[in-house]
CSV table of C-alpha atoms and ligand atoms in Angstrom, one decimal:
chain,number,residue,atom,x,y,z
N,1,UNK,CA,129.5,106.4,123.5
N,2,UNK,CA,127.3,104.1,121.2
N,3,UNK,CA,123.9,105.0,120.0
N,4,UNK,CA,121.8,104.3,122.4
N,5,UNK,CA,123.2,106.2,124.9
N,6,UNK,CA,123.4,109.3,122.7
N,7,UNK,CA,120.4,109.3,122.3
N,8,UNK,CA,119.9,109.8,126.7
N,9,UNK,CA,123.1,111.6,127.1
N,10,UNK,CA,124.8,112.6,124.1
N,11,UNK,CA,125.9,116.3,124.5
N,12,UNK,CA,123.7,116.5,127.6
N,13,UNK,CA,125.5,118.1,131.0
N,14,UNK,CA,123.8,118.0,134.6
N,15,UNK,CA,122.1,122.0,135.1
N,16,UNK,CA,124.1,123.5,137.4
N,17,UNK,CA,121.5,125.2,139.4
N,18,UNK,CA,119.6,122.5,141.0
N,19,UNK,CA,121.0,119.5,139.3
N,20,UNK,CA,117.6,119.1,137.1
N,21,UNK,CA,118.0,116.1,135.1
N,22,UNK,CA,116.4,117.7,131.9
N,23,UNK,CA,117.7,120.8,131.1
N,24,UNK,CA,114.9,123.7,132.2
N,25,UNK,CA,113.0,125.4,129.4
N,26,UNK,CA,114.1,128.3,129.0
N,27,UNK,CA,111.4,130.5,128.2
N,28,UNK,CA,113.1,133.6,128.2
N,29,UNK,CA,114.0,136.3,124.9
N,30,UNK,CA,117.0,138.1,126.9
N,31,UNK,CA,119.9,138.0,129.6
N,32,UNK,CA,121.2,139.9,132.5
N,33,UNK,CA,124.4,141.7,131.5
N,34,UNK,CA,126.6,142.7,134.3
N,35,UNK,CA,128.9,145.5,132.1
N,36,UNK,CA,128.4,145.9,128.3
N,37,UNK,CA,129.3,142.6,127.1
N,38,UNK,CA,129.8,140.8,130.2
N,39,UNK,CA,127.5,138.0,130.1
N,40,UNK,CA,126.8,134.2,131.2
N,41,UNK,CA,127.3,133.3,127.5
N,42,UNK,CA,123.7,134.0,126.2
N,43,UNK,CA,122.3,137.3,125.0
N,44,UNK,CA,119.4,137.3,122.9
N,45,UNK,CA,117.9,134.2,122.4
N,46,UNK,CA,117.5,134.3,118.6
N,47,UNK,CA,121.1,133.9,118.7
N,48,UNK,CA,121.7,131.4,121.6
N,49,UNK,CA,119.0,129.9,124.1
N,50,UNK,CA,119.8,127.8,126.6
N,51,UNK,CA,117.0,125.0,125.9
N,52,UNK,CA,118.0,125.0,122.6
N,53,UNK,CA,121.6,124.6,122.8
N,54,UNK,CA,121.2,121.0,124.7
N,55,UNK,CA,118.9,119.7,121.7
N,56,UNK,CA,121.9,121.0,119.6
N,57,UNK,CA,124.5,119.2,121.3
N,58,UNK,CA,122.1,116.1,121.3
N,59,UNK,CA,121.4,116.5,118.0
N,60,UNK,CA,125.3,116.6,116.9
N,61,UNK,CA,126.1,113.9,119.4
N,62,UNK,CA,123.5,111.1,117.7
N,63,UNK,CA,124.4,112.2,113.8
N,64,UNK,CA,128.2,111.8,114.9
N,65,UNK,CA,128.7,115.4,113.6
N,66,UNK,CA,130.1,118.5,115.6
N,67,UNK,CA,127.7,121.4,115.3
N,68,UNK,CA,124.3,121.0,115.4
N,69,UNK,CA,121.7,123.5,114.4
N,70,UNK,CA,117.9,123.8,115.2
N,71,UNK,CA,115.2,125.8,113.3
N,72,UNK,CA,111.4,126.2,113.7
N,73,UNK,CA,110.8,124.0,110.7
N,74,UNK,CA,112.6,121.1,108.5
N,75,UNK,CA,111.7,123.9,105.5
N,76,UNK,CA,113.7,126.5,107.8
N,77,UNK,CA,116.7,124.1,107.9
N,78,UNK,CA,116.5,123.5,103.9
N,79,UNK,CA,116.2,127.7,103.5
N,80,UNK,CA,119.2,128.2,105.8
N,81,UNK,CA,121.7,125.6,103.4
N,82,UNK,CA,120.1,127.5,100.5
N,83,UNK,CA,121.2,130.9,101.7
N,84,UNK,CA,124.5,130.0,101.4
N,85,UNK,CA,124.5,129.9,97.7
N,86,UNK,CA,124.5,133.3,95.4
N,87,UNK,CA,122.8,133.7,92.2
N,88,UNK,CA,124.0,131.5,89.1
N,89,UNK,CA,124.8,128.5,91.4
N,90,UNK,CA,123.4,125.0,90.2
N,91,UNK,CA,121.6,122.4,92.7
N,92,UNK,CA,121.2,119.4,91.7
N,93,UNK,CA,118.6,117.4,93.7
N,94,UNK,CA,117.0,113.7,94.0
N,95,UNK,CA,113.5,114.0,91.3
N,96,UNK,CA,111.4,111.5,93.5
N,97,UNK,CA,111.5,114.8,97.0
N,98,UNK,CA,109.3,115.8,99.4
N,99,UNK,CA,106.8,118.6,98.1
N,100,UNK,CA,107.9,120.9,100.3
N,101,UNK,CA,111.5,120.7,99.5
N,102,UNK,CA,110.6,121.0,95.8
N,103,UNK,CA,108.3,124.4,96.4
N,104,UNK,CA,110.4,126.0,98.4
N,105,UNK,CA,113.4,125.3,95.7
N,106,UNK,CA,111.5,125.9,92.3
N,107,UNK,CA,109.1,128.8,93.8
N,108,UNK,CA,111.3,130.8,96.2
N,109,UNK,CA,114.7,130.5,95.6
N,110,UNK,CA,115.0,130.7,91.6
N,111,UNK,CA,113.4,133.9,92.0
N,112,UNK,CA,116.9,134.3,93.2
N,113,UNK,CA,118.4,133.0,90.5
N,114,UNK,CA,119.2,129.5,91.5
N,115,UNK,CA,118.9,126.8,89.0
N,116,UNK,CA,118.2,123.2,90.2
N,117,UNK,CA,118.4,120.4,88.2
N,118,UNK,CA,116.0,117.3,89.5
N,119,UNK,CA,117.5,113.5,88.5
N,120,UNK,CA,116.8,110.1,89.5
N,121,UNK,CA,119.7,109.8,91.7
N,122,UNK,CA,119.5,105.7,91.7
N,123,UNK,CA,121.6,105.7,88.8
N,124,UNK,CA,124.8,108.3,90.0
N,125,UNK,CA,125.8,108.4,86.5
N,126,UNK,CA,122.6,111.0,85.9
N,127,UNK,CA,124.1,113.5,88.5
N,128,UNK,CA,127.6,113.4,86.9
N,129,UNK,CA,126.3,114.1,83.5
N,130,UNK,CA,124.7,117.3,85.3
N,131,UNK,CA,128.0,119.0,86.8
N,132,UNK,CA,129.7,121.9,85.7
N,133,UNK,CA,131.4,125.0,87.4
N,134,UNK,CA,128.3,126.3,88.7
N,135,UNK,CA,127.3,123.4,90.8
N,136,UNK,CA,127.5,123.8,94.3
N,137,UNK,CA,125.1,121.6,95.9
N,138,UNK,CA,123.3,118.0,95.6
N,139,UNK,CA,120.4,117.6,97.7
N,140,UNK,CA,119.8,113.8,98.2
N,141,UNK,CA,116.6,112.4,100.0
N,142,UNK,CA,117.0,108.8,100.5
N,143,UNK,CA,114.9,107.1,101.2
N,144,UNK,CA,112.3,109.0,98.9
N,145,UNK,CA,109.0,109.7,99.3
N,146,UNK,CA,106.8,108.2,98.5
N,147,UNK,CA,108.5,105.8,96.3
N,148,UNK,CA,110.9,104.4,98.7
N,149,UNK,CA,114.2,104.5,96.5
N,150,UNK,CA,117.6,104.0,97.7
N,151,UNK,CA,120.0,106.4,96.8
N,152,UNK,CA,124.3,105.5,97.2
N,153,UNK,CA,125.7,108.3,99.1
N,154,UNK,CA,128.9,106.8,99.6
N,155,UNK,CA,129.0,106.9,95.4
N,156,UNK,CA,127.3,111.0,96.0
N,157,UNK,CA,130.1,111.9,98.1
N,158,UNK,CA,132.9,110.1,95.7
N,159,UNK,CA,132.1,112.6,93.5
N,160,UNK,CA,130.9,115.6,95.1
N,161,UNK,CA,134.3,115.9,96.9
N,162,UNK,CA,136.3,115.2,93.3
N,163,UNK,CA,134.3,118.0,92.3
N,164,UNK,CA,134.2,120.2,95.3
N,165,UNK,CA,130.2,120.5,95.6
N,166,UNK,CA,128.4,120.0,99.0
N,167,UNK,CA,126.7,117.2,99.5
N,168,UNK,CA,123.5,117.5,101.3
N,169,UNK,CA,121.1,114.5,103.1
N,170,UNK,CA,117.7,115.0,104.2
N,171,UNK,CA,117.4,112.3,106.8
N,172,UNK,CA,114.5,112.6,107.8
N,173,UNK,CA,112.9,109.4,106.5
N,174,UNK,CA,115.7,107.3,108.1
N,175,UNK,CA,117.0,109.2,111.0
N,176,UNK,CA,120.7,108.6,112.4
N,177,UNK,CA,119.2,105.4,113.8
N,178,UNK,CA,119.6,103.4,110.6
N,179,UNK,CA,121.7,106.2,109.2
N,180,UNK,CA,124.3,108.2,109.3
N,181,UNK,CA,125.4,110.6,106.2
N,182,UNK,CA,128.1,112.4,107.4
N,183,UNK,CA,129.8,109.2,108.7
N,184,UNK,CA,128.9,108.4,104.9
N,185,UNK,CA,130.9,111.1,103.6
N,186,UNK,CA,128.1,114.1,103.2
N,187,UNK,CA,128.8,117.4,104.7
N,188,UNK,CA,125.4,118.6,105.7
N,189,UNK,CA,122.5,116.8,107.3
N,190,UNK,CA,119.1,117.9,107.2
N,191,UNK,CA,115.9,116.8,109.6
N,192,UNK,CA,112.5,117.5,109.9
N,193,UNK,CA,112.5,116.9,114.0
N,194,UNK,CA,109.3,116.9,113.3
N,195,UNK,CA,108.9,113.4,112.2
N,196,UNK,CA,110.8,110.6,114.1
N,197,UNK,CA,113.3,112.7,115.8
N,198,UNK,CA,110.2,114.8,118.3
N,199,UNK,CA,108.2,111.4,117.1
N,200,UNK,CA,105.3,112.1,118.9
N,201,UNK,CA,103.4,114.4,116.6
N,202,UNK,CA,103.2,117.9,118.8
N,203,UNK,CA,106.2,119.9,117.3
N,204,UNK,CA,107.3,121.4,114.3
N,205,UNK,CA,111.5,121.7,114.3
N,206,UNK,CA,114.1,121.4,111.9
N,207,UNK,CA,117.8,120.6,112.0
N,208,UNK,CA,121.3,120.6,110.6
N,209,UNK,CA,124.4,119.1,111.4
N,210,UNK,CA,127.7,119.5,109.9
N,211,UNK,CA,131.5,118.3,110.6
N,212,UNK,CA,133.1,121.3,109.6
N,213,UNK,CA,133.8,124.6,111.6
N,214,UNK,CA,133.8,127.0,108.6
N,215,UNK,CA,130.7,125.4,107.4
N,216,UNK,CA,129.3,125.6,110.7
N,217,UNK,CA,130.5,129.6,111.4
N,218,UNK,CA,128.4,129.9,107.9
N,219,UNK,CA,125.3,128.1,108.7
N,220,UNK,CA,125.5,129.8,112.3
N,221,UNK,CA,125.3,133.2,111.1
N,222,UNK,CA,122.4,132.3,108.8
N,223,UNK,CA,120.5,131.1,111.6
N,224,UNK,CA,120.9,134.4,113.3
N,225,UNK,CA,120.7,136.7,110.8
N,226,UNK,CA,117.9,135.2,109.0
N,227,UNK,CA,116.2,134.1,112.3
N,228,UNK,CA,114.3,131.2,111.6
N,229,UNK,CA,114.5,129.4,115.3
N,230,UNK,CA,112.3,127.0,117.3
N,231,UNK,CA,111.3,128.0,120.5
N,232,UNK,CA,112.4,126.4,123.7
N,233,UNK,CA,109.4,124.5,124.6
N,234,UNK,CA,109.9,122.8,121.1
N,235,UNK,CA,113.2,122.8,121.6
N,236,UNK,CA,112.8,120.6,125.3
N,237,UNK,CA,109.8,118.6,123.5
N,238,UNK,CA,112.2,117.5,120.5
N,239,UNK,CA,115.1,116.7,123.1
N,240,UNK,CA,112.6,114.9,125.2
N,241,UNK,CA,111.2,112.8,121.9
N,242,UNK,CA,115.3,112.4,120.8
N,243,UNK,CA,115.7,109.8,124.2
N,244,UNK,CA,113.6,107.1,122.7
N,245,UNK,CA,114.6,107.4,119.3
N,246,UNK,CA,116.6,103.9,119.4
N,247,UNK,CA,113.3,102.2,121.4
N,248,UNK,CA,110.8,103.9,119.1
N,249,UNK,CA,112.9,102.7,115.6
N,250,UNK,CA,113.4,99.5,116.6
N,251,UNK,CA,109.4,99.0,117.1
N,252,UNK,CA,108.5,101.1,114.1
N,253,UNK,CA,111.0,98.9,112.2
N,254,UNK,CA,109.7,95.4,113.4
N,255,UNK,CA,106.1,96.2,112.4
N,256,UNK,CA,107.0,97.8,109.4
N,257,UNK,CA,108.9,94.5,108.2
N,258,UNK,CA,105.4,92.6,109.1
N,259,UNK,CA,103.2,94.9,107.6
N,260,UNK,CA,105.1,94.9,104.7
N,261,UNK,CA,105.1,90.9,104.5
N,262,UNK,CA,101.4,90.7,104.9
N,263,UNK,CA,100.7,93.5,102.2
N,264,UNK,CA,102.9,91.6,100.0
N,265,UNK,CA,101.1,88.5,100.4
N,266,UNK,CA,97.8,90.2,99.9
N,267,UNK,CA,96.0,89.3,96.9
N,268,UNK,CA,94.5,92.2,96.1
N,269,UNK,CA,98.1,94.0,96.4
N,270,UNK,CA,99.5,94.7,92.9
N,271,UNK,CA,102.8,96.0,95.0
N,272,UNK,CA,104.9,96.8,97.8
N,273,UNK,CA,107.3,99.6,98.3
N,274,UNK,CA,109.7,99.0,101.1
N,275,UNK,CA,113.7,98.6,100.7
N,276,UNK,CA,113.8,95.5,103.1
N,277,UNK,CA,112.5,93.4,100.3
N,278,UNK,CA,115.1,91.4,98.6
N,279,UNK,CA,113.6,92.2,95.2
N,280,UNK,CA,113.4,95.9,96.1
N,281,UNK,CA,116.1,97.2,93.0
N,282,UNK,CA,118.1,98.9,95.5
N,283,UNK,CA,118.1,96.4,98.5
N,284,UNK,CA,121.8,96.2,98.0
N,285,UNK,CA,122.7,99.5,98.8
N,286,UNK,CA,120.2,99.7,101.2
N,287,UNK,CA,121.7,96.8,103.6
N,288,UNK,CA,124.9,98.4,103.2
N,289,UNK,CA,124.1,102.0,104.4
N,290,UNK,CA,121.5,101.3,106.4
N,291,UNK,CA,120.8,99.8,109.9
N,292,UNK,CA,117.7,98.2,109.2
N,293,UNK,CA,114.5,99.5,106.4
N,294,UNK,CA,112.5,102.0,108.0
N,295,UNK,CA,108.8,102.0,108.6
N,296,UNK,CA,107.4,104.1,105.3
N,297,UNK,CA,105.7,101.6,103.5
N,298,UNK,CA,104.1,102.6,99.9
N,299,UNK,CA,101.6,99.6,97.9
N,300,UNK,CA,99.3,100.1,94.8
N,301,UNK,CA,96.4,98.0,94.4
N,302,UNK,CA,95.7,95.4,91.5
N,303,UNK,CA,93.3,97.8,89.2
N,304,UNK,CA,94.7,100.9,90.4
N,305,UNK,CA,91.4,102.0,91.1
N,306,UNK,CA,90.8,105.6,92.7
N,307,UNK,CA,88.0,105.4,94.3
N,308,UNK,CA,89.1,102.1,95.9
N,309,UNK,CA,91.9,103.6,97.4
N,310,UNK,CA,90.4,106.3,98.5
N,311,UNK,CA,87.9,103.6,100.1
N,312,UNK,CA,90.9,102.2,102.1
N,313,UNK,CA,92.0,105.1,103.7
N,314,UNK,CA,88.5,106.0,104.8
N,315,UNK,CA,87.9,102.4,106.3
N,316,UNK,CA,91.1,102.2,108.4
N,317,UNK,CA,90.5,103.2,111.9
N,318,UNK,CA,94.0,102.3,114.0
N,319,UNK,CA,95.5,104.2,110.9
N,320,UNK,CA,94.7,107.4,110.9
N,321,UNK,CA,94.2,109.6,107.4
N,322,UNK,CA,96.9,112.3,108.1
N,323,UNK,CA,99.9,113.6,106.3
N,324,UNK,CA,103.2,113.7,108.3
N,325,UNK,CA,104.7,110.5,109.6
N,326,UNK,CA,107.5,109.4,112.0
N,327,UNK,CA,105.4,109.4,115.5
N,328,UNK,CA,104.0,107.4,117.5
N,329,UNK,CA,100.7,106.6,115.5
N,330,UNK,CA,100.3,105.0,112.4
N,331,UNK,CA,99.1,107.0,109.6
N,332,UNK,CA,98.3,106.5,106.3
N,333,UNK,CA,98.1,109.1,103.2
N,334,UNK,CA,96.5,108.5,99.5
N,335,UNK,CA,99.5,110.8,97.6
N,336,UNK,CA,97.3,110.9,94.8
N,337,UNK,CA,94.7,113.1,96.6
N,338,UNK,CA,97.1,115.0,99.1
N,339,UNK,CA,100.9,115.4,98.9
N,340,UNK,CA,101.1,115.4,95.6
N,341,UNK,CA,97.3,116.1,94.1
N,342,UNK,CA,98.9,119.7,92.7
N,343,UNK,CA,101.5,117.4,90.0
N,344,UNK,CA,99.5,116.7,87.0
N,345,UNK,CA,98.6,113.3,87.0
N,346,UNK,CA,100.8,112.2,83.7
N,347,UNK,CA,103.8,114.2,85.8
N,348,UNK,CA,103.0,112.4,89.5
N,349,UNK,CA,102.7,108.8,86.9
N,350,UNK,CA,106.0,108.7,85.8
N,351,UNK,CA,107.7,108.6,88.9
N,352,UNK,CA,105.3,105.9,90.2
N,353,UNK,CA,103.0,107.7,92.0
N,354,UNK,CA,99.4,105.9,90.5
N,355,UNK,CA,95.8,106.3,92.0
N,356,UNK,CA,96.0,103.4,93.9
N,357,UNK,CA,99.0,104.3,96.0
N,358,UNK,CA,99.0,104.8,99.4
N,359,UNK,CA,101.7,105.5,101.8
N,360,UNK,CA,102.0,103.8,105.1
N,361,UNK,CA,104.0,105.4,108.5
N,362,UNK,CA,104.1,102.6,110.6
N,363,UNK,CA,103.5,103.4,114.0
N,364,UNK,CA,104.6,101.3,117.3
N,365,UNK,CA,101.2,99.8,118.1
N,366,UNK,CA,100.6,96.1,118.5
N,367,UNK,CA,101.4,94.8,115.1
N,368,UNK,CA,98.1,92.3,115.1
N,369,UNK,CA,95.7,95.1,115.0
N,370,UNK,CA,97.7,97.1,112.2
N,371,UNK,CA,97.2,94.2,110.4
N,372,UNK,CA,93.6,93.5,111.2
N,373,UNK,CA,93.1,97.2,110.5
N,374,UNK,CA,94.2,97.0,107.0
N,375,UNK,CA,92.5,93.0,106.5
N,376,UNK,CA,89.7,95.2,107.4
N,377,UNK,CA,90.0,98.0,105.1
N,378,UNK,CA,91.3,96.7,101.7
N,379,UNK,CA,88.5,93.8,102.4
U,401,PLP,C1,108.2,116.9,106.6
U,401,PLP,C2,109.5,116.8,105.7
U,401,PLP,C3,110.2,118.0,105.4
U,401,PLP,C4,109.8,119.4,105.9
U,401,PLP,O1,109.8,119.5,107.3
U,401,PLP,P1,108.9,120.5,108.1
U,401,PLP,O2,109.3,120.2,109.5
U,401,PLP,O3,107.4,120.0,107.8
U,401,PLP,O4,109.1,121.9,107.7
U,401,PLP,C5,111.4,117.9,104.7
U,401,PLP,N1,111.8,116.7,104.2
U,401,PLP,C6,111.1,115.5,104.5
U,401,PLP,C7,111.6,114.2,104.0
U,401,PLP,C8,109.9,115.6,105.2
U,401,PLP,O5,109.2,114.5,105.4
């Protein structure tokens, strides 16, 4: 099967009960036994649910892995791959990661004696240099956010396998669409469903996916005996968003490339951050692991002005002034001010992140009034 039919059937069977096409939700916390033990295959549903294991299969099916796991957050997924660490263990993780990601790691789990190390992963060089026996993890997000670096994780894997460390992706930004980690050689891939996957903007869900069945039996048990599931309705509402994944990228890529020429154009624009440009310093890798750009744009103003900025985002009104991305909508976000107002400002500097930035999800709207929009906003 190729992509785009993963994305409709990958996984999927035909319910046997009336032959529904999408598979019913489930909304149900137990099943009938007929003797101790003897059941249909589904107890409890913080274990198993039956909603929730097609959006598994689908979501195996379309990241060419064979397990896939679903959580009630993308944070959920991250905790469960943490879990199965014990104190002393090293991380080493991308510097340029999503806030959350970086909280949960720094705030929760080296209370539990976990020590990650944070690198600009653009050079692989920096995350050799970091390795010793104690490393047992490297948590790449590519591309990052919100600077849009491209990091190799073909190179990753090289040498998290000569080394025996598990190589992590969060996908999130690019979904299996445009690419695909574990074909890449990581073990573990990590979504926030939330974003493009559900891609309409009315669930919360996270995901794994993994390759290997002792990996898998691990990560399994975590997700039961920690117990951080989605329910079913969000469960059916992140298969349902899953179908048009292919249709959706496709649009959010083509107006991302033409919002991204414009901005670059712009003369007000000091610059544009999107890996489709040939000057972007990792375009190279980029075109080779990647199936097209993506549709997070970042740009800084000439003057890197504040209160500009902050004028922008207040004058758009297609884009709407939200964080998240990856649905339907465009939105835009002034990091400065919101995802990352708590990093001191001489901190948030150095890896790019200026007053004037803003951060673009490019939605699949007609591209002429995106483009108007933002004509009419930066002015
Ligand atoms: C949103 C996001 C997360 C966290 O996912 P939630 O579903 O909000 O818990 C993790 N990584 C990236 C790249 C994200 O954008």
């Amino acid at each position: 099967m190729k992509f785009n039919t993963k994305t409709i059937h990958g996984g999927q069977k035909i319910e046997k009960g009336y032959g529904a096409i999408m598979p019913p939700i489930y909304q149900t916390s137990t099943y009938a036994q007929k003797s101790p033990g003897k059941h249909q295959g589904y107890e409890y549903s913080r274990t198993h649910n039956p909603t929730r294991t097609a959006l598994e299969n689908s979501l195996a099916s379309i990241e060419n892995g064979k397990y896939g796991l679903a959580f009630g957050s993308g944070l959920a997924a991250i905790d469960a791959v943490l879990k199965l660490l014990s104190p002393g263990d090293e991380i080493i993780s991308t510097n340029d990661l999503y806030g959350g990601s970086y909280r949960l790691f720094t705030k929760i789990f080296e209370n539990y004696n976990l020590k990650f190390h944070f690198t600009d992963m653009q050079n692989p060089t920096n995350v050799e240099v970091l390795i010793n026996d104690n490393t047992k993890l490297i948590w790449v997000e590519t591309p990052t956010n919100p600077m849009m670096n491209i990091i190799d994780i073909k190179k990753l894997s090289e040498i998290s396998k000569k080394n025996n460390i598990l190589l992590a992706v969060d996908n999130t930004f690019a979904t299996p669409y445009l690419q695909q980690p574990l074909v890449l050689g990581a073990d573990i891939v990590m979504h926030s469903a939330t974003k493009y996957l559900a891609g309409h903007s009315d669930v919360v869900l996270g995901a794994l996916i993994v390759n290997d069945s002792y990996l898998s039996e691990r990560l399994y048990f975590i997700q039961n005996a920690s117990g951080a599931i989605c329910g079913p309705m969000d469960s059916f509402l992140t298969l349902r968003g899953i179908k048009t994944l292919h249709v959706r990228m496709q649009r959010h890529c083509e107006n991302a490339e033409q919002i991204a020429n414009y901005l670059d154009k712009h003369p007000k624009i000091e610059k544009v951050y999107w890996p489709g440009f040939n000057f972007h310093p990792n375009h190279d890798v980029s075109k080779q692991q990647m199936n097209g750009f993506g549709a997070m744009i970042s740009f800084t103003s000439k003057g890197n002005c504040y209160e500009s900025s902050i004028k922008i985002v207040e004058s758009l009104k297609i884009f709407t002034l939200a964080e998240s991305l990856g649905g339907v909508e465009s939105l835009a976000g002034h990091p400065a001010s919101m995802t990352h107002a708590s990093i001191p400002k001489e901190e948030r500097e150095k890896s790019g992140v200026i007053d004037s930035l803003i951060r673009l999800s490019v939605g699949i709207e007609d591209v002429e009034d995106l483009i108007n929009d933002l004509k009419e906003a930066i002015g």
